[in-house]
CSV table of N, CA and C in Angstrom, one decimal:
chain,number,residue,atom,x,y,z
A,1,MET,N,-26.9,43.8,-6.2
A,1,MET,CA,-26.1,43.3,-5.4
A,1,MET,C,-26.0,43.8,-3.8
A,2,LYS,N,-26.1,45.0,-3.6
A,2,LYS,CA,-26.4,45.6,-2.2
A,2,LYS,C,-27.6,44.9,-1.5
A,3,LYS,N,-28.7,44.8,-2.5
A,3,LYS,CA,-29.9,44.4,-1.8
A,3,LYS,C,-29.7,42.9,-1.2
A,4,LYS,N,-29.0,41.9,-2.1
A,4,LYS,CA,-28.7,40.8,-1.4
A,4,LYS,C,-27.8,40.7,-0.2
A,5,ALA,N,-26.8,41.5,-0.4
A,5,ALA,CA,-26.2,41.5,0.8
A,5,ALA,C,-26.7,42.0,2.1
A,6,PHE,N,-27.6,43.0,1.9
A,6,PHE,CA,-28.5,43.6,2.9
A,6,PHE,C,-29.4,42.5,3.6
A,7,ILE,N,-30.0,41.7,2.7
A,7,ILE,CA,-30.8,40.7,3.0
A,7,ILE,C,-30.0,39.4,3.9
A,8,ALA,N,-29.2,39.2,3.2
A,8,ALA,CA,-28.2,37.9,4.0
A,8,ALA,C,-27.7,38.5,5.5
A,9,ALA,N,-27.5,39.8,5.6
A,9,ALA,CA,-27.0,40.4,6.8
A,9,ALA,C,-28.2,40.4,7.8
A,10,ALA,N,-29.4,40.7,7.4
A,10,ALA,CA,-30.5,40.9,8.2
A,10,ALA,C,-30.9,39.2,8.6
A,11,ILE,N,-30.9,38.3,7.7
A,11,ILE,CA,-31.1,36.9,8.1
A,11,ILE,C,-30.1,36.6,9.1
A,12,ILE,N,-28.8,36.8,9.1
A,12,ILE,CA,-28.1,36.4,10.2
A,12,ILE,C,-28.1,37.1,11.3
A,13,LEU,N,-28.3,38.4,11.3
A,13,LEU,CA,-28.6,39.1,12.4
A,13,LEU,C,-29.9,38.7,13.2
A,14,ALA,N,-30.8,38.3,12.4
A,14,ALA,CA,-32.1,37.8,13.2
A,14,ALA,C,-32.0,36.5,13.7
A,15,ALA,N,-30.9,35.5,13.1
A,15,ALA,CA,-30.7,34.3,13.8
A,15,ALA,C,-29.8,34.6,14.9
A,16,LEU,N,-28.9,35.4,14.9
A,16,LEU,CA,-28.2,35.5,16.3
A,16,LEU,C,-28.9,36.2,17.3
A,17,VAL,N,-30.0,36.9,17.1
A,17,VAL,CA,-30.7,37.7,17.9
A,17,VAL,C,-31.7,36.8,18.6
A,18,SER,N,-32.2,35.7,17.9
A,18,SER,CA,-33.3,35.0,18.4
A,18,SER,C,-32.6,33.7,19.0
A,19,SER,N,-31.5,33.2,18.8
A,19,SER,CA,-30.8,32.3,19.6
A,19,SER,C,-30.2,32.7,20.9
A,20,SER,N,-29.7,34.0,20.9
A,20,SER,CA,-28.9,34.4,22.1
A,20,SER,C,-30.2,35.0,23.2
A,21,CYS,N,-31.3,35.3,22.7
A,21,CYS,CA,-32.3,35.7,23.6
A,21,CYS,C,-33.3,35.0,24.2
A,22,SER,N,-33.0,33.7,24.0
A,22,SER,CA,-34.0,32.5,24.4
A,22,SER,C,-34.3,32.5,25.8
A,23,LYS,N,-35.3,32.7,26.5
A,23,LYS,CA,-35.8,32.8,27.4
A,23,LYS,C,-36.2,31.3,28.4
A,24,GLN,N,-35.7,30.3,27.7
A,24,GLN,CA,-35.9,29.0,27.9
A,24,GLN,C,-34.9,28.1,27.7
A,25,CYS,N,-34.8,26.8,28.7
A,25,CYS,CA,-33.8,25.9,28.5
A,25,CYS,C,-34.5,24.7,28.4
A,26,ALA,N,-34.2,23.8,27.5
A,26,ALA,CA,-34.3,22.4,27.4
A,26,ALA,C,-33.6,21.5,28.1
A,27,CYS,N,-34.2,20.8,29.1
A,27,CYS,CA,-33.2,20.2,29.9
A,27,CYS,C,-33.6,18.6,30.2
A,28,ASP,N,-32.5,17.8,30.1
A,28,ASP,CA,-33.0,16.2,30.0
A,28,ASP,C,-32.6,16.0,31.3
A,29,ILE,N,-33.6,15.1,31.9
A,29,ILE,CA,-33.7,14.6,33.4
A,29,ILE,C,-33.0,13.1,33.1
A,30,LEU,N,-31.8,13.0,34.0
A,30,LEU,CA,-30.9,12.0,33.8
A,30,LEU,C,-30.9,11.3,35.0
A,31,LEU,N,-30.8,9.7,34.9
A,31,LEU,CA,-30.6,8.8,36.2
A,31,LEU,C,-29.6,7.8,35.6
A,32,ASN,N,-28.5,7.9,36.4
A,32,ASN,CA,-27.2,7.0,36.0
A,32,ASN,C,-27.0,7.2,34.8
A,33,GLY,N,-26.9,8.5,34.2
A,33,GLY,CA,-26.4,8.9,32.9
A,33,GLY,C,-27.4,8.4,31.9
A,34,GLU,N,-28.5,8.1,31.9
A,34,GLU,CA,-29.6,7.8,30.8
A,34,GLU,C,-30.6,8.8,31.1
A,35,VAL,N,-31.1,9.3,29.9
A,35,VAL,CA,-32.0,10.0,29.9
A,35,VAL,C,-33.4,9.4,30.4
A,36,GLN,N,-34.2,10.3,31.2
A,36,GLN,CA,-35.5,9.5,31.7
A,36,GLN,C,-36.8,10.6,31.3
A,37,GLY,N,-36.4,11.5,30.8
A,37,GLY,CA,-37.4,12.5,30.4
A,37,GLY,C,-36.8,13.9,29.9
A,38,SER,N,-37.8,14.9,29.7
A,38,SER,CA,-37.3,16.0,29.5
A,38,SER,C,-38.0,17.2,30.2
A,39,LYS,N,-37.7,18.4,30.3
A,39,LYS,CA,-38.2,19.4,31.0
A,39,LYS,C,-37.8,20.7,30.2
A,40,VAL,N,-38.8,21.7,30.2
A,40,VAL,CA,-38.5,23.0,29.7
A,40,VAL,C,-38.4,24.2,31.1
A,41,ILE,N,-37.2,24.7,31.0
A,41,ILE,CA,-37.2,25.6,32.5
A,41,ILE,C,-37.3,27.2,31.8
A,42,ASP,N,-38.1,28.1,32.4
A,42,ASP,CA,-37.6,29.4,32.2
A,42,ASP,C,-36.6,29.9,32.7
A,43,LYS,N,-35.8,30.7,32.2
A,43,LYS,CA,-34.4,31.2,32.7
A,43,LYS,C,-34.7,32.5,33.4
A,44,GLU,N,-34.1,32.6,34.6
A,44,GLU,CA,-34.0,33.8,35.4
A,44,GLU,C,-33.2,34.8,34.7
A,45,ASP,N,-33.2,36.0,35.2
A,45,ASP,CA,-32.4,37.3,34.2
A,45,ASP,C,-31.0,36.9,35.0
A,46,GLY,N,-30.3,37.0,34.0
A,46,GLY,CA,-28.7,36.8,33.9
A,46,GLY,C,-28.1,35.4,34.0
A,47,LYS,N,-29.0,34.4,33.9
A,47,LYS,CA,-28.5,33.0,34.1
A,47,LYS,C,-28.4,32.2,32.8
A,48,LYS,N,-27.6,31.5,32.7
A,48,LYS,CA,-27.5,30.7,31.5
A,48,LYS,C,-28.0,29.4,31.6
A,49,CYS,N,-28.1,28.6,30.5
A,49,CYS,CA,-28.8,27.3,30.6
A,49,CYS,C,-27.8,26.4,31.3
A,50,LYS,N,-26.7,26.5,31.2
A,50,LYS,CA,-25.6,25.6,31.9
A,50,LYS,C,-25.7,25.8,33.3
A,51,ASP,N,-26.0,26.8,33.7
A,51,ASP,CA,-26.1,27.2,35.1
A,51,ASP,C,-27.3,26.4,36.0
A,52,TYR,N,-28.1,25.9,35.1
A,52,TYR,CA,-29.1,24.7,35.8
A,52,TYR,C,-28.8,23.3,35.8
A,53,ASN,N,-27.4,22.9,35.3
A,53,ASN,CA,-27.0,21.6,35.2
A,53,ASN,C,-26.7,21.2,36.7
A,54,THR,N,-27.2,20.1,37.0
A,54,THR,CA,-27.1,19.5,38.4
A,54,THR,C,-26.8,18.3,38.3
A,55,THR,N,-26.1,17.7,39.4
A,55,THR,CA,-25.9,16.2,39.7
A,55,THR,C,-26.0,16.1,41.4
A,56,VAL,N,-26.7,14.9,41.6
A,56,VAL,CA,-26.8,14.5,42.8
A,56,VAL,C,-26.5,13.0,43.1
A,57,SER,N,-25.8,12.5,44.0
A,57,SER,CA,-25.5,11.2,44.1
A,57,SER,C,-26.1,10.7,45.5
A,58,ILE,N,-27.0,9.8,45.5
A,58,ILE,CA,-27.7,9.3,46.7
A,58,ILE,C,-27.7,7.6,46.5
A,59,ASN,N,-27.1,7.1,47.6
A,59,ASN,CA,-26.9,5.7,47.6
A,59,ASN,C,-26.6,5.0,46.5
A,60,GLY,N,-25.5,5.6,45.8
A,60,GLY,CA,-24.8,4.9,44.4
A,60,GLY,C,-25.7,5.3,43.3
A,61,LYS,N,-26.6,5.9,43.3
A,61,LYS,CA,-27.6,6.4,42.3
A,61,LYS,C,-27.2,7.7,41.9
A,62,GLU,N,-27.0,8.2,40.7
A,62,GLU,CA,-26.6,9.6,40.3
A,62,GLU,C,-28.1,9.9,39.5
A,63,SER,N,-28.6,11.3,39.8
A,63,SER,CA,-29.5,11.7,39.1
A,63,SER,C,-29.2,13.4,38.7
A,64,GLY,N,-29.9,13.9,37.9
A,64,GLY,CA,-29.5,15.3,37.6
A,64,GLY,C,-30.1,15.9,36.2
A,65,LEU,N,-29.8,17.1,36.0
A,65,LEU,CA,-30.3,17.8,34.8
A,65,LEU,C,-29.5,18.2,34.1
A,66,LYS,N,-29.4,18.2,32.7
A,66,LYS,CA,-28.4,18.8,31.7
A,66,LYS,C,-29.2,19.5,30.7
A,67,CYS,N,-28.9,20.9,30.9
A,67,CYS,CA,-29.5,21.8,30.2
A,67,CYS,C,-29.0,22.6,28.9
A,68,LYS,N,-29.7,22.9,28.0
A,68,LYS,CA,-29.1,23.6,26.7
A,68,LYS,C,-30.1,24.6,26.2
A,69,ASN,N,-29.8,25.7,25.5
A,69,ASN,CA,-30.7,26.7,24.9
A,69,ASN,C,-32.0,26.0,24.2
A,70,ASP,N,-33.1,26.2,24.5
A,70,ASP,CA,-34.5,25.5,23.7
A,70,ASP,C,-34.5,26.4,22.5
A,71,MET,N,-34.4,25.7,21.5
A,71,MET,CA,-34.5,26.2,20.0
A,71,MET,C,-36.1,25.9,19.6
């Protein structure tokens, strides 16, 4: 019983560590709210993926990036 609990705890810990230490972000390239492509960005120290989210509006057209953790 203790062995199963230890294995379960180790799996949960490994999943948490791998998801929180991701060094990359998966970003969608958007034009007027529609996905035009995707890009992987290497994170700088201390930044979160949402810090790379951007939106720019020029001549009535909106462009930007929407980023999330790369899995």
